[in-house]
Coordinates of C-alpha atoms in Angstrom, one line a residue:
M25 CA 247.5 -49.4 -253.1
S26 CA 243.8 -48.8 -253.9
M27 CA 241.6 -51.6 -255.2
H28 CA 240.9 -49.8 -258.5
L29 CA 244.7 -49.5 -259.2
K30 CA 245.4 -53.1 -258.4
L31 CA 242.7 -54.2 -260.8
A32 CA 244.1 -51.9 -263.5
L33 CA 247.7 -53.2 -263.1
A34 CA 246.6 -56.9 -263.2
T35 CA 244.5 -56.3 -266.3
G36 CA 247.4 -54.5 -268.0
A37 CA 249.8 -57.3 -267.2
A38 CA 247.5 -59.9 -268.7
I39 CA 247.2 -57.8 -271.9
L40 CA 250.9 -57.4 -272.2
A41 CA 251.5 -61.1 -271.6
L42 CA 249.0 -62.0 -274.4
S43 CA 249.9 -59.3 -276.9
P44 CA 251.4 -60.8 -280.1
V45 CA 254.0 -58.1 -280.4
Q46 CA 256.4 -59.3 -283.0
T47 CA 259.5 -57.5 -281.6
F48 CA 259.5 -59.7 -278.5
A49 CA 258.2 -62.9 -280.1
A50 CA 260.4 -66.0 -279.4
P51 CA 259.8 -69.7 -279.2
I52 CA 258.9 -71.1 -275.8
S53 CA 259.0 -74.6 -274.4
D54 CA 256.0 -76.6 -273.2
E55 CA 257.1 -76.0 -269.6
E56 CA 257.2 -72.3 -270.0
A57 CA 253.8 -72.3 -271.8
A58 CA 252.3 -74.3 -268.9
A59 CA 253.8 -71.9 -266.3
L60 CA 252.4 -68.9 -268.3
L61 CA 249.0 -70.4 -268.5
E62 CA 249.0 -71.1 -264.7
R63 CA 250.0 -67.5 -264.1
L64 CA 247.2 -66.3 -266.3
N65 CA 244.7 -68.4 -264.4
Q66 CA 246.0 -67.0 -261.1
M67 CA 245.6 -63.4 -262.4
E68 CA 242.1 -64.2 -263.6
Q69 CA 241.2 -65.4 -260.1
E70 CA 242.7 -62.3 -258.6
V71 CA 240.7 -60.0 -260.9
A72 CA 237.5 -61.9 -260.0
N73 CA 238.4 -61.5 -256.3
L74 CA 239.1 -57.8 -256.7
R75 CA 235.8 -57.4 -258.6
A76 CA 233.9 -59.2 -255.7
Q77 CA 235.6 -56.9 -253.1
L78 CA 234.7 -53.8 -255.2
G79 CA 231.1 -55.0 -255.4
A80 CA 231.0 -55.5 -251.6
V81 CA 232.4 -52.0 -251.0
Q82 CA 229.8 -50.5 -253.3
N83 CA 227.0 -52.3 -251.5
T84 CA 228.2 -51.1 -248.2
Q85 CA 228.4 -47.6 -249.4
Q86 CA 224.9 -47.8 -250.8
Q87 CA 223.6 -49.1 -247.5
Q88 CA 225.3 -46.3 -245.7
V89 CA 223.7 -43.7 -248.1
E90 CA 220.2 -45.3 -247.5
K91 CA 220.7 -45.2 -243.7
V92 CA 221.7 -41.5 -243.8
A93 CA 218.6 -40.8 -246.0
E94 CA 216.4 -42.6 -243.5
V95 CA 217.8 -40.7 -240.5
E96 CA 217.3 -37.4 -242.4
K97 CA 213.7 -38.3 -243.2
I98 CA 213.0 -39.2 -239.5
A99 CA 214.6 -35.8 -238.5
Q100 CA 212.4 -34.0 -241.0
D101 CA 209.3 -35.7 -239.8
K102 CA 210.1 -34.8 -236.2
E103 CA 210.5 -31.1 -237.4
K104 CA 207.1 -31.3 -239.1
T105 CA 205.3 -32.5 -235.9
S106 CA 205.9 -30.7 -232.6
I107 CA 204.5 -31.4 -229.1
K108 CA 204.4 -28.6 -226.6
F109 CA 203.0 -28.7 -223.0
K110 CA 200.4 -26.1 -222.2
G111 CA 198.8 -27.6 -219.1
A112 CA 198.2 -30.6 -221.5
P113 CA 200.1 -31.8 -224.5
E114 CA 199.4 -29.8 -227.7
I115 CA 200.3 -31.5 -230.9
K116 CA 201.0 -29.4 -234.0
T117 CA 202.0 -30.4 -237.6
E118 CA 203.8 -28.3 -240.1
D119 CA 200.8 -28.5 -242.5
G120 CA 198.3 -26.8 -240.1
W121 CA 196.8 -29.6 -237.9
S122 CA 196.7 -29.2 -234.2
F123 CA 195.1 -31.1 -231.3
K124 CA 194.9 -30.2 -227.5
P125 CA 192.9 -31.7 -224.7
R126 CA 191.1 -29.2 -222.4
G127 CA 189.7 -29.5 -218.9
R128 CA 189.1 -27.9 -215.5
I129 CA 188.2 -29.1 -212.0
L130 CA 186.8 -26.4 -209.6
Y131 CA 185.8 -27.3 -206.0
D132 CA 184.0 -24.7 -203.9
F133 CA 183.6 -24.5 -200.1
N134 CA 181.2 -21.9 -198.8
N135 CA 179.5 -20.5 -195.7
L136 CA 176.4 -18.4 -195.5
S137 CA 175.7 -16.6 -192.1
S138 CA 173.9 -13.7 -190.5
V139 CA 170.6 -14.7 -192.1
P140 CA 167.7 -13.2 -190.2
S141 CA 166.1 -15.6 -187.7
T142 CA 162.7 -15.3 -189.4
I143 CA 164.1 -16.9 -192.6
N144 CA 164.5 -20.7 -192.5
I145 CA 166.5 -22.0 -195.5
P146 CA 168.5 -25.3 -195.9
G147 CA 171.6 -23.5 -197.4
E148 CA 172.5 -21.5 -194.2
G149 CA 175.8 -22.5 -192.8
F150 CA 178.5 -24.6 -194.5
S151 CA 178.0 -26.0 -198.0
N152 CA 180.3 -27.3 -200.7
E153 CA 180.2 -28.6 -204.3
A154 CA 182.1 -29.6 -207.3
R155 CA 181.4 -26.3 -209.2
R156 CA 182.7 -27.5 -212.5
V157 CA 184.2 -30.7 -213.9
R158 CA 184.8 -30.1 -217.6
L159 CA 186.6 -32.0 -220.3
G160 CA 187.0 -31.3 -224.0
V161 CA 189.3 -30.9 -227.0
Q162 CA 190.2 -28.1 -229.5
G163 CA 192.5 -27.7 -232.4
K164 CA 193.1 -26.4 -235.9
I165 CA 192.5 -27.8 -239.4
P166 CA 194.4 -26.9 -242.5
G167 CA 192.8 -24.1 -244.5
G168 CA 192.1 -21.8 -241.6
F169 CA 189.5 -23.9 -239.9
G170 CA 189.3 -24.8 -236.2
Y171 CA 187.1 -26.6 -233.7
K172 CA 186.3 -26.8 -230.0
L173 CA 184.2 -29.3 -228.1
E174 CA 183.8 -29.2 -224.3
A175 CA 181.3 -30.5 -221.8
D176 CA 180.5 -30.4 -218.1
L177 CA 180.3 -33.8 -216.6
L178 CA 178.3 -33.0 -213.5
D179 CA 174.6 -34.3 -213.4
G180 CA 175.1 -36.0 -216.8
V181 CA 176.8 -34.5 -219.8
E182 CA 176.1 -30.8 -220.5
I183 CA 177.6 -29.4 -223.7
T184 CA 179.3 -26.0 -223.1
D185 CA 181.2 -25.2 -226.3
A186 CA 180.6 -27.1 -229.6
Y187 CA 181.6 -25.1 -232.7
L188 CA 183.6 -24.9 -235.9
D189 CA 185.4 -21.7 -236.8
Y190 CA 187.2 -20.2 -239.8
I191 CA 189.9 -17.6 -239.5
T192 CA 191.4 -15.5 -242.3
G193 CA 193.3 -12.3 -241.6
G194 CA 191.4 -10.4 -238.8
L195 CA 188.1 -12.2 -239.5
T196 CA 186.7 -15.1 -237.5
V197 CA 183.5 -16.8 -238.4
T198 CA 182.0 -19.3 -235.9
V199 CA 179.2 -21.8 -236.3
G200 CA 177.7 -23.8 -233.4
Q201 CA 177.3 -23.3 -229.6
H202 CA 179.4 -20.5 -228.3
N203 CA 179.2 -17.3 -226.2
N204 CA 177.2 -14.5 -227.8
F205 CA 179.3 -11.4 -226.8
Q206 CA 177.4 -10.5 -223.6
S207 CA 180.0 -8.6 -221.5
L208 CA 183.6 -8.5 -220.4
E209 CA 182.9 -10.2 -217.1
E210 CA 180.8 -13.0 -218.8
L211 CA 183.1 -13.6 -221.7
S212 CA 186.3 -13.8 -219.6
S213 CA 186.7 -17.4 -218.5
S214 CA 185.7 -18.5 -215.0
N215 CA 189.2 -19.8 -214.7
D216 CA 190.5 -16.2 -214.7
T217 CA 187.9 -14.1 -212.9
S218 CA 188.8 -12.0 -209.8
F219 CA 186.1 -13.6 -207.6
I220 CA 184.6 -17.1 -207.3
E221 CA 181.4 -16.0 -208.9
R222 CA 181.0 -13.4 -211.7
S223 CA 179.1 -10.1 -211.2
A224 CA 175.5 -10.8 -210.2
F225 CA 173.9 -9.4 -213.3
T226 CA 175.5 -12.0 -215.6
D227 CA 173.6 -14.8 -214.0
A228 CA 170.5 -12.9 -213.2
F229 CA 169.9 -11.8 -216.8
G230 CA 170.3 -15.3 -218.1
F231 CA 173.6 -15.0 -220.0
E232 CA 174.5 -18.4 -221.5
R233 CA 176.1 -19.9 -224.6
Q234 CA 173.7 -20.4 -227.5
V235 CA 173.7 -22.0 -230.9
G236 CA 174.3 -19.5 -233.7
V237 CA 176.4 -18.0 -236.4
S238 CA 178.7 -15.1 -235.6
A239 CA 181.6 -13.1 -237.0
A240 CA 184.3 -11.1 -235.3
Y241 CA 186.7 -8.7 -237.0
K242 CA 189.8 -7.3 -235.4
T243 CA 191.7 -4.4 -237.0
G244 CA 194.3 -2.6 -234.9
D245 CA 192.8 -1.6 -231.5
L246 CA 189.2 -2.2 -232.7
L247 CA 187.2 -5.4 -232.3
L248 CA 183.7 -5.8 -233.9
Q249 CA 181.5 -8.8 -233.0
A250 CA 178.0 -9.7 -234.2
G251 CA 175.9 -12.8 -234.6
V252 CA 172.5 -14.5 -234.9
F253 CA 171.6 -17.0 -232.2
T254 CA 168.7 -19.3 -231.2
D255 CA 169.0 -20.9 -227.8
N256 CA 171.2 -23.1 -225.6
I257 CA 171.9 -26.5 -227.2
A258 CA 170.1 -28.2 -224.3
D259 CA 166.9 -26.3 -224.9
L260 CA 166.6 -26.8 -228.6
D261 CA 163.5 -28.8 -229.8
D262 CA 160.8 -28.5 -232.4
G263 CA 158.8 -26.2 -230.1
N264 CA 161.6 -23.7 -229.6
D265 CA 161.6 -21.0 -232.3
S266 CA 163.3 -18.2 -230.3
I267 CA 165.9 -16.1 -232.1
G268 CA 168.2 -13.2 -231.2
L269 CA 170.7 -10.7 -232.5
D270 CA 173.8 -9.8 -230.6
G271 CA 176.6 -7.3 -231.2
R272 CA 179.6 -5.9 -229.3
V273 CA 182.3 -3.3 -230.0
V274 CA 185.6 -3.1 -228.2
F275 CA 188.3 -0.4 -228.4
A276 CA 191.5 -1.5 -226.7
P277 CA 194.4 0.9 -227.2
K278 CA 197.7 0.9 -225.2
L279 CA 198.8 4.1 -223.5
G280 CA 202.4 3.6 -222.7
N281 CA 202.5 0.4 -220.6
A282 CA 198.8 0.6 -219.7
Q283 CA 196.3 -1.5 -221.5
L284 CA 192.8 0.1 -221.8
H285 CA 189.5 -1.5 -222.6
L286 CA 186.3 0.3 -223.7
G287 CA 183.3 -1.5 -224.9
G288 CA 179.6 -1.9 -225.3
S289 CA 177.2 -4.6 -226.3
V290 CA 173.5 -5.0 -227.2
H291 CA 171.3 -8.1 -227.3
W292 CA 167.8 -8.5 -228.6
K293 CA 165.8 -11.7 -228.3
D294 CA 162.4 -12.8 -229.6
L295 CA 161.2 -15.5 -227.2
G296 CA 159.2 -17.2 -229.9
D297 CA 155.7 -18.6 -229.8
N298 CA 156.1 -21.2 -227.1
V299 CA 158.0 -19.2 -224.4
N300 CA 155.8 -16.5 -222.8
S301 CA 157.5 -15.6 -219.6
L302 CA 160.9 -14.6 -218.1
R303 CA 162.3 -14.6 -214.5
Y304 CA 165.4 -12.8 -213.3
R305 CA 166.9 -13.9 -209.9
Q306 CA 170.2 -14.4 -208.2
R307 CA 171.9 -16.5 -205.5
P308 CA 173.8 -14.7 -202.7
L309 CA 177.1 -14.9 -204.8
I310 CA 177.8 -18.5 -203.9
H311 CA 176.5 -21.2 -206.2
S312 CA 176.2 -24.0 -203.6
V313 CA 173.2 -22.1 -202.0
D314 CA 170.0 -22.6 -204.0
T315 CA 168.0 -19.9 -202.2
R316 CA 167.5 -16.6 -204.2
F317 CA 167.1 -13.6 -201.9
I318 CA 166.3 -11.4 -205.0
S319 CA 163.9 -12.4 -207.7
T320 CA 161.3 -10.9 -210.1
G321 CA 159.2 -14.0 -210.2
N322 CA 157.7 -15.1 -213.5
M323 CA 156.9 -12.1 -215.8
D324 CA 154.8 -12.3 -218.9
A325 CA 157.2 -11.5 -221.8
E326 CA 157.5 -11.5 -225.6
E327 CA 160.9 -10.0 -226.1
Q328 CA 164.0 -9.2 -224.2
L329 CA 166.5 -6.3 -224.8
T330 CA 169.7 -6.0 -222.9
Y331 CA 172.6 -3.6 -223.4
G332 CA 175.8 -2.8 -221.5
L333 CA 178.9 -0.7 -221.2
E334 CA 182.4 -1.9 -220.2
A335 CA 185.6 -0.3 -219.2
A336 CA 188.9 -1.6 -217.8
V337 CA 192.6 -0.8 -217.4
I338 CA 195.7 -2.9 -216.7
S339 CA 198.9 -1.1 -215.6
G340 CA 201.6 -3.3 -214.2
R341 CA 200.4 -5.0 -211.1
F342 CA 197.2 -3.0 -210.9
H343 CA 193.9 -3.5 -212.7
A344 CA 190.4 -2.0 -212.5
A345 CA 187.2 -2.8 -214.3
A346 CA 183.6 -1.5 -214.4
E347 CA 180.5 -2.6 -216.1
G348 CA 176.8 -1.6 -216.3
H349 CA 174.1 -3.7 -217.9
W350 CA 170.4 -2.9 -218.4
A351 CA 167.6 -5.4 -219.2
T352 CA 164.2 -4.4 -220.6
V353 CA 161.4 -6.9 -220.8
S354 CA 158.5 -6.4 -223.4
R355 CA 155.3 -7.4 -221.6
P356 CA 152.0 -7.6 -223.6
G357 CA 149.5 -5.1 -222.3
L358 CA 151.7 -4.0 -219.4
A359 CA 154.5 -1.5 -218.7
D360 CA 158.0 -2.7 -219.8
P361 CA 160.3 -2.8 -216.8
T362 CA 164.1 -2.1 -217.1
F363 CA 166.4 -3.7 -214.6
F364 CA 170.0 -2.9 -213.8
G365 CA 173.1 -4.7 -212.8
G366 CA 176.7 -3.6 -212.6
S367 CA 180.0 -3.8 -210.7
V368 CA 183.2 -1.9 -210.1
E369 CA 186.4 -3.7 -209.0
A370 CA 190.1 -3.1 -208.5
G371 CA 192.9 -5.4 -207.9
M372 CA 196.7 -5.4 -207.2
F373 CA 199.3 -8.1 -207.4
L374 CA 201.5 -8.4 -204.3
T375 CA 204.1 -10.2 -206.5
D376 CA 205.8 -9.2 -209.7
D377 CA 202.9 -10.3 -211.9
T378 CA 200.1 -8.8 -214.0
R379 CA 196.6 -9.6 -215.2
E380 CA 196.7 -10.8 -218.8
Y381 CA 194.5 -9.4 -221.6
K382 CA 193.9 -10.5 -225.2
D383 CA 191.2 -9.9 -227.9
G384 CA 188.7 -8.1 -225.6
L385 CA 189.0 -10.6 -222.7
F386 CA 190.8 -11.0 -219.4
K387 CA 193.2 -13.9 -219.4
G388 CA 194.9 -16.0 -216.7
V389 CA 198.1 -14.8 -215.0
K390 CA 201.5 -16.2 -216.2
V391 CA 203.3 -16.7 -213.0
S392 CA 206.7 -15.0 -213.0
N393 CA 208.2 -16.9 -210.0
P394 CA 206.3 -20.2 -209.7
V395 CA 206.5 -22.5 -206.7
G396 CA 208.9 -25.3 -207.4
S397 CA 211.4 -22.9 -209.0
G398 CA 212.3 -21.0 -205.9
G399 CA 209.3 -18.6 -206.1
L400 CA 206.1 -17.9 -204.1
G401 CA 203.8 -17.9 -207.0
A402 CA 201.5 -15.0 -207.8
W403 CA 199.5 -13.3 -205.0
Q404 CA 196.6 -10.9 -205.8
I405 CA 194.1 -9.0 -203.7
N406 CA 190.8 -7.6 -205.1
V407 CA 187.9 -5.5 -204.0
R408 CA 184.5 -5.2 -205.7
Y409 CA 181.2 -3.4 -205.3
D410 CA 178.3 -5.3 -207.0
R411 CA 174.8 -3.9 -207.6
L412 CA 171.7 -5.7 -208.8
D413 CA 168.3 -3.9 -209.0
L414 CA 165.2 -6.0 -210.0
T415 CA 162.6 -3.4 -209.1
D416 CA 160.8 -1.4 -211.8
A417 CA 157.4 -0.8 -213.4
G418 CA 155.4 -2.6 -210.7
I419 CA 157.9 -5.5 -210.4
I420 CA 159.3 -5.7 -206.9
G421 CA 162.2 -8.1 -207.2
G422 CA 164.4 -6.4 -204.6
T423 CA 167.9 -5.0 -204.7
Q424 CA 171.2 -6.5 -203.8
D425 CA 174.4 -4.6 -202.9
G426 CA 177.5 -6.6 -202.5
Y427 CA 180.7 -5.4 -200.8
M428 CA 183.4 -8.0 -201.6
A429 CA 187.1 -8.8 -201.2
S430 CA 189.2 -11.7 -202.5
L431 CA 192.7 -13.1 -202.1
I432 CA 194.0 -15.2 -205.0
W433 CA 197.1 -17.4 -204.9
T434 CA 198.4 -18.9 -208.2
P435 CA 201.4 -21.1 -207.3
V436 CA 202.0 -22.2 -210.8
D437 CA 200.3 -21.7 -214.2
Y438 CA 197.0 -23.6 -214.4
V439 CA 196.5 -23.9 -210.6
R440 CA 194.6 -21.4 -208.4
F441 CA 193.3 -21.0 -204.9
L442 CA 190.7 -18.3 -204.1
L443 CA 189.3 -16.9 -200.8
N444 CA 186.3 -14.6 -200.9
Y445 CA 184.3 -12.6 -198.4
G446 CA 181.1 -10.7 -199.2
R447 CA 178.6 -8.6 -197.2
L448 CA 175.3 -8.6 -199.1
S449 CA 172.6 -6.0 -198.3
Y450 CA 169.0 -6.5 -199.5
G451 CA 166.3 -3.9 -200.0
D452 CA 162.6 -4.2 -201.1
A453 CA 163.0 -7.8 -200.3
L454 CA 159.8 -8.4 -198.3
A455 CA 158.3 -11.8 -199.0
I456 CA 160.7 -12.7 -201.8
V457 CA 161.8 -15.5 -199.4
P458 CA 159.2 -16.6 -196.8
G459 CA 159.8 -14.8 -193.5
A460 CA 162.2 -12.2 -195.0
P461 CA 162.1 -8.6 -193.7
N462 CA 162.1 -5.7 -196.1
D463 CA 165.8 -4.9 -195.5
Y464 CA 168.5 -7.1 -194.1
S465 CA 172.1 -8.3 -194.8
V466 CA 174.0 -11.6 -194.9
D467 CA 177.6 -12.6 -194.9
V468 CA 179.2 -15.1 -197.3
V469 CA 182.6 -16.7 -197.3
G470 CA 183.9 -18.8 -200.1
A471 CA 187.0 -20.8 -201.0
R472 CA 187.9 -22.5 -204.3
A473 CA 190.6 -24.9 -205.4
Q474 CA 191.0 -25.2 -209.2
I475 CA 193.1 -26.7 -211.9
A476 CA 192.4 -25.7 -215.5
F477 CA 194.3 -26.5 -218.7

């Protein structure tokens, strides 16, 4: 019998016992009255006990309801905050916040050989270096805002990216230190390039991140990028009044399963009142060697104008890319030289993988059969022809032609091992390096181990 029914019956019995119904009224003795009174006291105690039990049940039910509500709230909070692993933990909240650590470690091992005996340089033979040790963070802020801060930790702290951006629809506005749309090869991360070093012209022409304000707009297959920039954050002071304008256009349609990339960029820079010279030069495609076999030397300069064309295709395991870039230096009272750099490359995956592409850039491979899951990782071979010509208008900076090949093994996402070979041929190189003949060739071999997240 339920507790509510018991309580109702007891109360009803008490009422009947006390009701002065005339029909049943009859004299009772003192003993009967005492017994009736004792019974009423017992019933009163039973009612009190039943009420106490009912109150305890109600309290227990309330506690259970509160516990269920607490569990539901915890579950809802967990749904609002998610943590996913993308080389490092990325924390996201339902209201638009996100936070992710970033970093990379790149170790290079190189060998330079076949240098003419008349040239005596310290970098000949084996050399090695920590090419990059970089840490940073990036994330999103509610309202469409985002941020990125990253620094190299070699030889002190050198800021690479440090910016705030705002994204709405296809428009991205960026303020701070960031890349200024130089070329496909330069803008694609060094974590994802086909060779240990980028094409020679990217370093020779001084491409680097700069502080500025830019906007990028993507609609369909078309990407437009433009910005106003000053100089690298490490070179800013009250005597640096340089300023530049940069723009890039990319058309990236898909034809069946093939991803195409066609682009062009232009960059103008006024060096300002306190910078009056430029120098273009390049290492022999390994960074651990400081000698430059090709160099213009210091040139009087007021302005710099560079412009380039880009083309690429990705089709399954195959990819190809080609770029050409020209740099014109405005010299007061002298002829303005125009120098050229460019490269053509092709690559093929030996495994069932492909080169990734997004928003006008090459991206890292997503390994289909990683090591540790029964696979061999991703294996890729590449070949490249690289040209740099620093001779024009009376400037004899020499020419460099590179014939290169690379083998890349990506065992799992975020880890890569690279092996490069290059045969570099130099012309018009007399006296650029003491003891150098006019024409000669060298061999370079490089290896890299990297982790990047």
